[in-house]
Every structure is written in structure tokens, then in C-alpha cells.
């Protein structure tokens, strides 16, 4: 009888374990590149993004989700759950000769793919990598079963030729599963290729019987401004009204949607940007074309996301799939200079394969509505992302979450939902503990209380967020500014002089975090003298 009872209990335990595994969600993480806070319809935009808007209305949006202000450090935190310095990418994907600035993910920081693969997931990547140039640090070497995309930070959308940057050329390495690809120029559009590979990987994976983790890292709408003619045509004349009126329209929609809190102060207009109504016809024509193309690039990305969602539904996995979407940093600023502009090597009309231009701050300040500043800076416009999480089995549709979340929170969130064990040691190496906090309670009831402050440092720009308070400074000025973000999301009123105790508390916390995280004072790094790691490329 005891043996029968024991056998029954073991059988029930096995059934329970299998049931728990069966309920583990499939996971899709989608990242846009250089897209501003307000560039989705669900966050106030006029750009057509019906698929992302559907995820937003059927899921959760966050007003305050933070990235790391620039591509590589953001991806380092996303993939490892670590602050970027702790993962080895405190500056960029170049080696500055220090562990926190080695330019590729270190072995002490496990990737989402490595941990989820260990938990029985298929691990798939389509898109941009940008966390290690050396082929020993490529996606398939860091846990991905299948991978397609560019290894570095950017690419032409119509070919894999080198990109013009300054007076040099930026190498573009396009690969699939460690094999370098050399597609015929003009034979594809990169945003579509990212979508196609994501969809094909889902088809291949379907026969495995495993749950999947799919990381889709779109390059859009990162410069260069290049889009398909049919998408550009949708926005012809859409931006004739100019940036001043467009920003007002986005602000009105944000208030209506509840993205902008009632009474919250908004950032004033960047005074270095001219009023639209004082420009000539030719000047207006010059500028509106750039935003038409930018919108077309975002539109195409959304179309691709729709195809991925269609495939998940076709495979009858939509009810048990978590989809997370955000942008890696705010819109890219910068001033237009006809003599030293990034587009100096342009060989074709704006929007085509020969165009290497971007929107500049003239439109980026609209993209970042209602926030202050741009990509690379630690004011809200640089580090705030539109965030959407959709998971019908858990998340109530139409909710807007309360509280501040950060990239470092995604790893503990996904591991909790996946039932994945995060090890203290891996292959004899002590693994960095996770500093983030699971967002699963937020997914359940749209309430979230942070236990620890959030910290930022990159290229001497610094910030700390704790509760409603945020201190921030922009290099080379080391003076801390203080803002009440709950009342002043636009960071319009510096309260540092009135609240020295708060500044002292947060600046002390920053110094302690910087010390234990490996942050080095920026002027000592001399990044201009840095060279990229030697690249081992498999043809």
C-alpha cells in the first residue's frame, strides 16, 4: 500500500511539474532603435502603428520605463539584467582597456538566451546584436540557437556595404548562425529581412515541443533615413504642418490617452530649433521629407510586428505568449550643418540606398514629446522608452502601470515567468547577481514599488532615480540638478537648491553604486584613443 501511495504521489508530482512547464509562456522581446517616446499611436503619435497599438490596448503600458540612453549599453542591460558597466559595456562596443569598458559581454553576466536555454527554451534572435564584435562573442556563442542580423550598431537598409561615418567607413557584418552573408545590393529591405527570419525561426521551432524565447531587435528607425516608396507615400503631406503644431497635437493625444499625467509639467520647446512658420518653402520641403521617411520606417517595423503576431496566432500560441516592446533610447538629436553633416557622403535622394541622413533634433524633440533632451543624455528624453507588455493569460488589457521600471527588471521578470533558475556560478565562473526587480506583480495589478534606486552613467552623463526624485548631470558639468518627476516630467524646475538633503542622499548613493559597479570618471577614459576589438569573422 505504501509503495502504491508513494508511486501515486510521484506520479502526481510529475504531472504537476509537466503542467507547470506547459504553462510557461513563450517570450517575445521586440526592441526599436532610436525611436522616441511619443512615436507610437498608443503614446500619442500620428504614425500608423496598429499592431503595437493593439498590443497596448490589450495589454499594459508604462509611463516610466527606462533604458540606458544609447544602443550598446541598453542592449547589454537587456540581455544580461546587469547595469552596462557590470556586463562589460559601460561605454560602447569598443575596448577601453578596463573590465567595465571592454566592449563585449563578460562571462560573469549570463544572457537571457543562456539562462532560458538552460531552462528548456528554444532561443532565437533576429536583428541587431551590438554587444560584441569578436565572433567569440556573437549571438550563437552567447546562448542563441538561431541568429540572424548585424553584429554592429547600424547598417544600410538596402545592402551590407560599409557605412560612412565622419571621414571613415563603418564595417557592416551581416551574419546568420556565424556565417557571414553578402546579399546583392538592392535585393532586400533590412526591416523586412528581420521580420522574415523571425517568422521562419518560429516555424522551425514549432516542431521542437519547447517554449521559445524570440528576441527581435529592429534597426528601424535608426539612421540612415531609408524606406520603401510605398511606405513613404502614405505620409506625403502629413508633416506639412511642421514640428510646432505636430508637437501640440501629440501632447493633446497623450493627455487624452492618460500617458501624460494631469498637471504634469512638460519640457519647453528647444529654443535652438526655429519656428516652423518663419522658414521658407524650400526649407520646409527639406525638413518635412525627413519626417515622412522616418514615419515610413516606423510604419514598416509595425507591419513586421504584425506578421510575427500573425505567425504566433497561426501556431495557436498567442494566448500563452508574452510580448514585450520598447525602444533602446530616445530620438537622436544633433544640429544640421550643411558643411559637416553626417550626410556628407550621400549619393542618392533622401530615403534611398544612397542617403545617409537623419531627422536631427528638429524632429527628435517632437519624437521625445513631452520630455527634455535626446539620445545619449540622462534627462528624460534620452532614457525614457514607450513600453508595452502583452500577455493575455496574466495582463489585464488597457492598463497603464504605476511606478518606474528599468531594463534590469526584465531578466528577473522573464526568469520568474519561465521558471528558470539563475545560477550563482556558471562553468566555474562566479555570476553577477541580478540587481533588478521582477515586474510580475506589475503585470498582475499595475502597481509597482521599487526597492532600490535606479542609476545611470555613460560618457560622463549621470542620473539617479528614487521615488519621485531624480538627480541628473550632463558632462562636463558635474553639478547635480534635482527634479520631482511625478509633478515635472519635463524637468523644467531644478529643485536642488531647495532640497540639499535629497541631493546629498542620492549623490552619495550614486558614488557607492559607481564604486561597486566599476564606473570610471569619464575624462580618464580617453575613448577617442580606443580601438575596436580585433574582429574574427567567419565567411
Coordinates of C-alpha atoms in Angstrom, one line a residue:
X1 CA 0.0 0.0 0.0
X2 CA 2.8 2.4 0.9
X3 CA 4.5 1.6 -2.4
X4 CA 1.3 2.4 -4.3
X5 CA 0.8 5.6 -2.3
X6 CA 4.4 6.6 -3.0
X7 CA 4.1 5.8 -6.7
X8 CA 0.9 7.9 -6.8
X9 CA 2.5 10.9 -5.2
X10 CA 5.5 10.7 -7.5
X11 CA 3.1 10.4 -10.5
X12 CA 1.1 13.4 -9.3
X13 CA 4.3 15.4 -8.7
X14 CA 5.5 14.5 -12.3
X15 CA 2.1 15.6 -13.7
X16 CA 2.2 18.8 -11.7
X17 CA 5.8 19.5 -12.9
X18 CA 4.8 18.9 -16.5
X19 CA 1.7 21.1 -16.1
X20 CA 3.8 23.9 -14.7
X21 CA 6.2 23.6 -17.6
X22 CA 3.3 23.5 -20.1
X23 CA 2.1 26.8 -18.7
X24 CA 5.5 28.5 -19.1
X25 CA 5.0 31.3 -21.6
X26 CA 6.6 31.7 -24.9
X27 CA 8.5 35.1 -24.8
X28 CA 9.0 37.7 -27.5
X29 CA 11.1 40.8 -26.8
X30 CA 11.0 43.4 -29.5
X31 CA 13.2 46.5 -29.5
X32 CA 13.1 49.5 -31.7
X33 CA 16.2 51.6 -32.4
X34 CA 16.4 55.3 -31.8
X35 CA 12.7 55.7 -31.6
X36 CA 11.3 58.5 -29.4
X37 CA 8.8 58.2 -26.5
X38 CA 5.8 59.5 -28.5
X39 CA 6.3 57.8 -31.9
X40 CA 3.6 55.1 -31.4
X41 CA -0.1 55.7 -31.8
X42 CA -0.6 54.3 -28.3
X43 CA 1.8 57.0 -27.0
X44 CA 0.4 59.9 -28.9
X45 CA 1.7 59.6 -32.5
X46 CA 0.0 60.2 -35.8
X47 CA 2.3 57.4 -37.3
X48 CA 0.3 54.3 -38.2
X49 CA 1.2 51.6 -35.7
X50 CA -2.0 49.4 -35.5
X51 CA -0.2 46.3 -34.4
X52 CA 1.7 47.8 -31.5
X53 CA -1.4 49.9 -30.6
X54 CA -3.4 46.6 -30.4
X55 CA -0.8 45.1 -28.0
X56 CA -1.0 48.3 -25.9
X57 CA -4.8 48.4 -25.7
X58 CA -4.9 44.6 -25.0
X59 CA -2.0 44.8 -22.5
X60 CA 0.0 47.1 -20.3
X61 CA 1.7 50.4 -21.0
X62 CA 4.2 52.1 -18.7
X63 CA 4.7 55.8 -18.5
X64 CA 8.1 55.4 -16.9
X65 CA 10.2 52.7 -18.4
X66 CA 13.9 53.5 -18.6
X67 CA 16.7 52.4 -21.0
X68 CA 20.4 53.5 -20.9
X69 CA 20.2 56.4 -23.4
X70 CA 22.2 54.7 -26.2
X71 CA 22.3 51.5 -28.2
X72 CA 25.1 49.1 -26.8
X73 CA 24.7 49.9 -23.1
X74 CA 20.9 49.4 -23.4
X75 CA 21.3 46.0 -25.1
X76 CA 23.9 44.9 -22.5
X77 CA 21.4 45.6 -19.7
X78 CA 18.5 44.0 -21.6
X79 CA 20.4 40.8 -22.4
X80 CA 22.1 40.3 -19.0
X81 CA 19.9 42.1 -16.5
X82 CA 23.0 43.9 -15.3
X83 CA 24.0 47.6 -15.4
X84 CA 26.1 48.0 -18.5
X85 CA 29.4 48.5 -16.7
X86 CA 28.9 45.3 -14.8
X87 CA 28.3 43.5 -18.1
X88 CA 31.5 45.0 -19.7
X89 CA 29.9 47.6 -21.9
X90 CA 30.0 50.8 -19.8
X91 CA 30.8 53.0 -22.8
X92 CA 30.2 51.2 -26.2
X93 CA 31.3 48.1 -28.2
X94 CA 34.9 49.3 -28.2
X95 CA 37.6 48.2 -25.8
X96 CA 38.8 51.0 -23.5
X97 CA 41.1 48.6 -21.6
X98 CA 39.1 48.2 -18.4
X99 CA 36.8 45.3 -17.3
X100 CA 33.8 47.6 -17.2
X101 CA 34.6 49.0 -20.6
X102 CA 35.9 46.0 -22.5
X103 CA 33.2 46.4 -25.2
X104 CA 31.7 42.9 -25.2
X105 CA 29.6 40.9 -22.7
X106 CA 31.7 39.4 -20.0
X107 CA 31.4 35.8 -18.7
X108 CA 30.2 36.9 -15.3
X109 CA 27.0 38.2 -16.9
X110 CA 24.8 35.5 -18.4
X111 CA 22.4 36.4 -21.2
X112 CA 18.7 35.8 -21.4
X113 CA 19.4 33.2 -24.0
X114 CA 21.9 31.3 -21.9
X115 CA 19.6 31.2 -18.8
X116 CA 16.4 30.4 -20.8
X117 CA 18.1 27.8 -22.9
X118 CA 19.2 26.1 -19.7
X119 CA 15.5 26.1 -18.6
X120 CA 14.5 24.2 -21.8
X121 CA 13.6 27.1 -24.1
X122 CA 14.5 27.5 -27.8
X123 CA 16.4 30.7 -28.1
X124 CA 16.1 32.8 -31.3
X125 CA 17.4 36.2 -32.4
X126 CA 16.7 38.3 -35.5
X127 CA 18.1 41.8 -35.8
X128 CA 20.8 43.9 -34.2
X129 CA 23.4 42.5 -31.8
X130 CA 25.8 45.3 -30.9
X131 CA 27.3 43.8 -27.7
X132 CA 30.5 42.2 -29.0
X133 CA 32.3 42.4 -32.4
X134 CA 34.6 39.5 -32.0
X135 CA 33.0 36.3 -33.3
X136 CA 33.7 34.6 -30.0
X137 CA 31.1 37.0 -28.6
X138 CA 28.4 36.6 -31.3
X139 CA 24.9 35.5 -30.5
X140 CA 25.3 31.8 -31.1
X141 CA 28.3 31.9 -28.7
X142 CA 26.1 33.5 -26.0
X143 CA 23.2 31.1 -25.9
X144 CA 21.1 31.6 -29.1
X145 CA 20.2 28.5 -31.1
X146 CA 19.4 30.5 -34.2
X147 CA 20.5 34.1 -35.0
X148 CA 20.4 36.5 -38.0
X149 CA 21.4 40.1 -38.2
X150 CA 24.0 42.7 -38.0
X151 CA 26.7 42.4 -35.4
X152 CA 27.5 46.1 -35.1
X153 CA 25.4 49.2 -34.4
X154 CA 24.0 50.1 -37.8
X155 CA 23.5 49.2 -41.4
X156 CA 22.2 50.4 -44.7
X157 CA 18.7 49.1 -45.2
X158 CA 19.3 48.0 -48.8
X159 CA 22.8 46.5 -48.7
X160 CA 25.6 45.3 -46.4
X161 CA 28.2 47.7 -47.6
X162 CA 30.3 49.8 -45.1
X163 CA 28.5 52.9 -43.7
X164 CA 30.0 56.4 -44.0
X165 CA 30.8 57.9 -40.6
X166 CA 32.8 61.0 -40.4
X167 CA 35.8 60.6 -42.7
X168 CA 35.8 56.8 -42.4
X169 CA 33.7 53.8 -43.1
X170 CA 31.9 51.7 -40.5
X171 CA 32.1 47.9 -41.3
X172 CA 28.7 46.1 -41.6
X173 CA 28.9 42.5 -40.6
X174 CA 25.7 40.6 -41.6
X175 CA 25.5 37.0 -40.4
X176 CA 23.3 34.0 -39.9
X177 CA 24.4 31.4 -37.4
X178 CA 28.0 32.5 -37.5
X179 CA 28.2 32.6 -41.3
X180 CA 28.8 36.0 -42.9
X181 CA 26.3 37.0 -45.5
X182 CA 26.9 39.0 -48.7
X183 CA 23.5 39.8 -50.1
X184 CA 23.2 41.5 -53.5
X185 CA 22.7 45.3 -53.1
X186 CA 19.1 46.3 -53.6
X187 CA 17.8 42.7 -53.2
X188 CA 16.2 43.3 -49.8
X189 CA 15.0 45.8 -47.2
X190 CA 16.6 45.1 -43.8
X191 CA 13.5 45.6 -41.7
X192 CA 11.6 43.1 -43.8
X193 CA 14.5 40.6 -43.5
X194 CA 14.5 40.8 -39.7
X195 CA 10.8 40.0 -39.8
X196 CA 11.1 37.2 -42.3
X197 CA 13.8 35.5 -40.3
X198 CA 11.9 35.8 -37.0
X199 CA 8.8 34.2 -38.7
X200 CA 10.9 31.4 -40.2
X201 CA 12.5 30.7 -36.9
X202 CA 9.1 30.4 -35.3
X203 CA 8.1 27.9 -38.0
X204 CA 11.2 25.8 -37.5
X205 CA 10.9 25.9 -33.7
X206 CA 7.3 24.7 -33.7
X207 CA 8.2 21.0 -34.1
X208 CA 10.5 21.0 -31.0
X209 CA 7.8 20.9 -28.4
X210 CA 9.7 23.5 -26.4
X211 CA 8.6 27.0 -25.4
X212 CA 10.5 29.7 -27.2
X213 CA 12.4 33.0 -26.5
X214 CA 12.5 35.2 -29.5
X215 CA 14.5 38.5 -29.4
X216 CA 13.6 40.8 -32.3
X217 CA 16.0 43.8 -32.5
X218 CA 14.9 46.0 -35.3
X219 CA 17.3 48.6 -36.7
X220 CA 14.5 50.9 -37.5
X221 CA 14.2 53.9 -37.3
X222 CA 17.9 54.3 -36.6
X223 CA 19.7 56.4 -39.3
X224 CA 20.2 56.3 -42.3
X225 CA 16.7 57.5 -43.3
X226 CA 15.9 54.9 -45.9
X227 CA 12.4 53.5 -46.6
X228 CA 10.3 51.8 -49.2
X229 CA 8.5 54.1 -51.7
X230 CA 5.0 52.7 -50.9
X231 CA 5.5 53.4 -47.2
X232 CA 6.8 56.9 -47.8
X233 CA 3.8 57.7 -50.0
X234 CA 1.5 57.1 -47.0
X235 CA 2.9 60.1 -45.3
X236 CA 3.2 62.5 -48.2
X237 CA 2.0 65.9 -46.9
X238 CA 1.5 64.6 -43.4
X239 CA 4.2 66.8 -41.9
X240 CA 3.4 70.0 -43.8
X241 CA 2.1 71.4 -40.6
X242 CA 5.6 71.4 -39.1
X243 CA 7.1 70.4 -35.8
X244 CA 5.4 73.1 -33.6
X245 CA 1.8 72.1 -34.5
X246 CA 2.7 68.4 -34.5
X247 CA 4.1 68.5 -31.0
X248 CA 0.9 70.2 -29.8
X249 CA -1.2 67.5 -31.4
X250 CA 0.9 64.8 -29.8
X251 CA 0.6 66.4 -26.4
X252 CA -3.2 66.6 -26.7
X253 CA -3.3 62.9 -27.6
X254 CA -1.0 62.0 -24.7
X255 CA -3.3 63.8 -22.2
X256 CA -6.4 62.0 -23.8
X257 CA -4.7 58.6 -23.6
X258 CA -3.5 59.1 -20.0
X259 CA 0.2 58.8 -20.9
X260 CA 0.8 62.3 -19.6
X261 CA -0.4 62.8 -16.1
X262 CA -2.8 65.7 -15.5
X263 CA -1.0 68.8 -14.3
X264 CA 2.5 67.4 -15.1
X265 CA 4.9 70.0 -16.5
X266 CA 6.2 69.4 -20.0
X267 CA 9.6 70.3 -21.4
X268 CA 9.6 73.6 -23.2
X269 CA 10.5 73.8 -26.9
X270 CA 14.2 73.5 -27.7
X271 CA 14.9 77.2 -28.4
X272 CA 17.7 76.3 -30.9
X273 CA 15.0 74.9 -33.2
X274 CA 13.5 77.6 -35.5
X275 CA 9.7 78.2 -35.6
X276 CA 8.2 76.4 -38.5
X277 CA 6.2 79.4 -39.7
X278 CA 9.3 81.5 -40.3
X279 CA 11.0 79.1 -42.7
X280 CA 10.9 79.4 -46.5
X281 CA 9.1 76.9 -48.7
X282 CA 12.3 75.2 -49.7
X283 CA 13.4 74.9 -46.0
X284 CA 10.0 73.4 -45.1
X285 CA 10.3 71.0 -48.0
X286 CA 13.8 69.9 -46.9
X287 CA 12.6 69.1 -43.4
X288 CA 9.2 67.6 -43.9
X289 CA 10.7 64.9 -46.2
X290 CA 12.9 63.7 -43.4
X291 CA 9.9 63.1 -41.1
X292 CA 7.9 61.4 -43.9
X293 CA 10.7 58.9 -44.3
X294 CA 11.2 58.4 -40.6
X295 CA 7.4 57.7 -40.1
X296 CA 7.6 55.2 -43.0
X297 CA 10.4 53.3 -41.3
X298 CA 8.4 53.1 -38.0
X299 CA 5.3 52.0 -40.0
X300 CA 7.2 49.2 -41.8
X301 CA 8.5 47.9 -38.4
X302 CA 5.0 47.8 -37.1
X303 CA 3.9 45.9 -40.2
X304 CA 6.6 43.4 -39.5
X305 CA 5.5 43.0 -35.9
X306 CA 2.0 42.3 -37.2
X307 CA 3.4 39.4 -39.3
X308 CA 5.2 38.0 -36.3
X309 CA 2.0 38.1 -34.2
X310 CA 0.0 36.5 -37.1
X311 CA 2.5 33.6 -37.1
X312 CA 2.2 33.2 -33.3
X313 CA -1.6 33.1 -33.7
X314 CA -1.4 30.7 -36.6
X315 CA 0.7 28.3 -34.4
X316 CA -2.0 28.6 -31.7
X317 CA 0.4 30.0 -29.2
X318 CA -0.9 33.6 -28.8
X319 CA -2.8 33.0 -25.6
X320 CA 0.4 31.7 -23.9
X321 CA 2.9 34.2 -25.3
X322 CA 4.3 37.3 -23.5
X323 CA 5.3 40.1 -25.9
X324 CA 7.4 43.0 -24.6
X325 CA 8.2 46.1 -26.7
X326 CA 10.3 49.2 -26.0
X327 CA 12.9 51.5 -27.6
X328 CA 16.6 51.4 -26.8
X329 CA 16.9 55.2 -26.3
X330 CA 15.2 58.5 -27.1
X331 CA 15.2 60.2 -30.5
X332 CA 18.6 61.3 -31.9
X333 CA 19.3 65.0 -31.5
X334 CA 22.1 66.9 -33.2
X335 CA 22.1 70.0 -35.3
X336 CA 22.0 70.2 -39.1
X337 CA 25.3 71.6 -40.6
X338 CA 25.4 71.6 -44.4
X339 CA 29.2 71.7 -44.3
X340 CA 30.0 69.0 -41.7
X341 CA 26.8 67.0 -41.7
X342 CA 26.6 63.2 -41.3
X343 CA 25.1 63.1 -44.8
X344 CA 28.2 64.5 -46.5
X345 CA 28.7 61.2 -48.4
X346 CA 25.1 61.0 -49.6
X347 CA 24.9 59.7 -53.2
X348 CA 21.2 59.5 -53.7
X349 CA 17.9 61.2 -52.8
X350 CA 16.7 61.2 -49.2
X351 CA 15.1 57.9 -48.4
X352 CA 17.0 55.8 -50.9
X353 CA 20.0 53.4 -50.5
X354 CA 22.4 56.3 -51.2
X355 CA 21.0 58.5 -48.4
X356 CA 22.8 58.7 -45.1
X357 CA 20.8 61.3 -43.2
X358 CA 18.6 61.5 -40.1
X359 CA 15.9 63.7 -38.6
X360 CA 18.2 65.8 -36.3
X361 CA 16.8 67.5 -33.1
X362 CA 14.3 69.5 -35.2
X363 CA 12.0 66.4 -35.3
X364 CA 13.6 64.4 -32.5
X365 CA 12.2 66.9 -30.0
X366 CA 8.8 66.0 -31.3
X367 CA 9.5 62.3 -31.1
X368 CA 10.5 62.7 -27.5
X369 CA 7.3 64.7 -26.5
X370 CA 6.8 65.7 -23.7
X371 CA 10.3 65.1 -22.5
X372 CA 13.6 67.0 -22.4
X373 CA 16.7 66.3 -24.4
X374 CA 17.8 63.5 -26.7
X375 CA 19.7 60.2 -27.2
X376 CA 22.8 60.0 -25.1
X377 CA 21.7 62.3 -22.4
X378 CA 20.3 61.3 -19.0
X379 CA 17.4 63.7 -19.0
X380 CA 14.1 62.0 -19.6
X381 CA 14.1 62.4 -23.4
X382 CA 17.3 60.3 -23.6
X383 CA 16.4 57.5 -21.3
X384 CA 12.6 57.1 -21.5
X385 CA 11.0 54.4 -23.7
X386 CA 7.5 53.6 -24.7
X387 CA 6.9 50.3 -23.1
X388 CA 4.2 47.7 -23.9
X389 CA 3.7 44.3 -22.3
X390 CA 1.0 41.9 -23.7
X391 CA 0.2 38.5 -22.1
X392 CA -3.5 37.6 -22.2
X393 CA -3.0 34.9 -19.5
X394 CA -1.8 37.4 -17.0
X395 CA -2.0 41.0 -18.0
X396 CA -5.3 43.0 -17.9
X397 CA -5.9 44.9 -21.1
X398 CA -5.8 48.7 -21.3
X399 CA -3.9 49.3 -18.1
X400 CA -1.3 52.0 -17.6
X401 CA 1.2 50.9 -14.9
X402 CA 2.2 52.9 -11.9
X403 CA 5.9 53.1 -10.9
X404 CA 9.3 53.3 -12.5
X405 CA 10.9 50.3 -14.2
X406 CA 14.2 49.7 -15.9
X407 CA 15.9 47.3 -18.3
X408 CA 17.5 45.5 -15.4
X409 CA 14.0 44.4 -14.3
X410 CA 13.3 42.4 -17.4
X411 CA 15.6 39.5 -16.7
X412 CA 14.2 38.7 -13.2
X413 CA 10.7 39.1 -14.7
X414 CA 11.3 36.6 -17.6
X415 CA 13.0 34.1 -15.3
X416 CA 10.2 34.1 -12.8
X417 CA 7.6 33.6 -15.6
X418 CA 9.7 30.9 -17.2
X419 CA 10.5 29.1 -14.0
X420 CA 14.2 29.5 -14.9
X421 CA 17.0 29.2 -12.3
X422 CA 19.6 31.9 -12.4
X423 CA 22.8 30.3 -11.2
X424 CA 25.4 31.7 -8.8
X425 CA 28.1 30.0 -10.8
X426 CA 28.5 29.0 -14.4
X427 CA 31.3 27.0 -16.0
X428 CA 33.4 27.7 -12.9
X429 CA 32.8 31.5 -13.0
X430 CA 31.0 33.4 -10.3
X431 CA 28.0 35.0 -11.9
X432 CA 27.0 38.6 -11.2
X433 CA 23.8 38.7 -9.1
X434 CA 20.8 40.4 -10.7
X435 CA 20.2 44.0 -9.4
X436 CA 16.7 44.3 -10.9
X437 CA 13.3 43.6 -9.6
X438 CA 10.6 41.3 -11.1
X439 CA 7.7 43.1 -12.8
X440 CA 5.4 40.2 -12.4
X441 CA 3.4 42.0 -9.6
X442 CA 3.0 44.9 -12.0
X443 CA 1.8 42.6 -14.7
X444 CA -0.8 41.3 -12.3
X445 CA -2.2 44.5 -10.8
X446 CA -0.5 47.5 -12.4
X447 CA 1.2 48.5 -9.1
X448 CA 4.9 48.5 -8.6
X449 CA 7.1 49.7 -5.7
X450 CA 10.8 49.9 -6.3
X451 CA 13.0 48.7 -3.5
X452 CA 16.3 50.3 -4.8
X453 CA 17.1 53.4 -6.8
X454 CA 18.0 53.3 -10.5
X455 CA 21.4 54.5 -11.6
X456 CA 22.9 55.7 -14.9
X457 CA 26.3 56.7 -16.2
X458 CA 27.5 56.9 -19.7
X459 CA 30.2 59.2 -21.2
X460 CA 30.1 61.3 -18.0
X461 CA 26.3 61.8 -18.1
X462 CA 24.8 60.6 -14.8
X463 CA 21.5 60.2 -13.1
X464 CA 19.7 58.6 -10.1
X465 CA 16.0 58.0 -9.7
X466 CA 14.5 57.2 -6.3
X467 CA 10.7 57.6 -5.8
X468 CA 9.6 60.9 -7.2
X469 CA 13.1 62.3 -7.1
X470 CA 15.7 62.3 -9.8
X471 CA 19.2 63.9 -9.8
X472 CA 20.9 64.3 -13.2
X473 CA 24.1 66.0 -14.6
X474 CA 25.4 66.3 -18.1
X475 CA 29.1 66.1 -18.9
X476 CA 31.3 68.1 -18.4
X477 CA 29.1 69.9 -15.9
X478 CA 29.3 67.9 -12.6
X479 CA 26.7 69.9 -10.8
X480 CA 23.6 67.9 -9.9
X481 CA 20.1 69.0 -10.9
X482 CA 17.1 67.8 -9.0
X483 CA 13.6 67.2 -10.3
X484 CA 10.3 65.9 -8.9
X485 CA 9.4 63.7 -11.9
X486 CA 5.9 62.9 -10.7
X487 CA 5.0 66.6 -11.0
X488 CA 7.6 67.7 -13.5
X489 CA 8.2 65.0 -16.2
X490 CA 9.6 67.7 -18.5
X491 CA 12.3 68.6 -16.0
X492 CA 11.6 72.3 -16.1
X493 CA 12.2 73.3 -12.4
X494 CA 15.6 72.4 -10.8
X495 CA 14.9 71.9 -7.0
X496 CA 18.4 71.2 -6.0
X497 CA 19.0 74.4 -4.1
X498 CA 15.8 73.9 -2.1
X499 CA 16.4 70.3 -1.2
X500 CA 20.1 69.8 -0.4
X501 CA 19.4 66.8 1.8
X502 CA 17.8 64.9 -1.1
X503 CA 20.7 65.8 -3.4
X504 CA 23.2 64.6 -0.8
X505 CA 21.4 61.3 -0.2
X506 CA 21.1 60.5 -3.9
X507 CA 24.6 61.6 -4.8
X508 CA 26.1 59.5 -2.0
X509 CA 24.1 56.5 -3.3
X510 CA 25.4 57.2 -6.8
X511 CA 29.1 57.3 -5.6
X512 CA 28.6 54.0 -3.8
X513 CA 26.9 52.4 -6.8
X514 CA 29.7 53.7 -9.2
X515 CA 32.4 52.3 -7.0
X516 CA 30.9 48.8 -6.8
X517 CA 29.9 48.8 -10.5
X518 CA 33.3 49.8 -11.9
X519 CA 32.4 53.2 -13.2
X520 CA 35.5 55.3 -14.1
X521 CA 35.4 59.1 -14.3
X522 CA 34.8 59.8 -18.0
X523 CA 37.7 62.2 -18.6
X524 CA 40.2 59.5 -17.6
X525 CA 38.9 57.0 -20.2
X526 CA 40.1 58.8 -23.4
X527 CA 37.6 56.9 -25.6
X528 CA 38.8 58.7 -28.8
X529 CA 42.0 56.8 -28.5
X530 CA 40.2 53.5 -28.2
X531 CA 40.3 50.9 -31.0
X532 CA 37.7 48.3 -31.7
X533 CA 38.5 44.7 -30.8
X534 CA 40.0 42.6 -33.5
X535 CA 37.2 41.0 -35.3
X536 CA 37.2 37.3 -36.0
X537 CA 34.7 36.9 -38.9
X538 CA 33.6 33.6 -40.3
X539 CA 32.9 33.9 -44.1

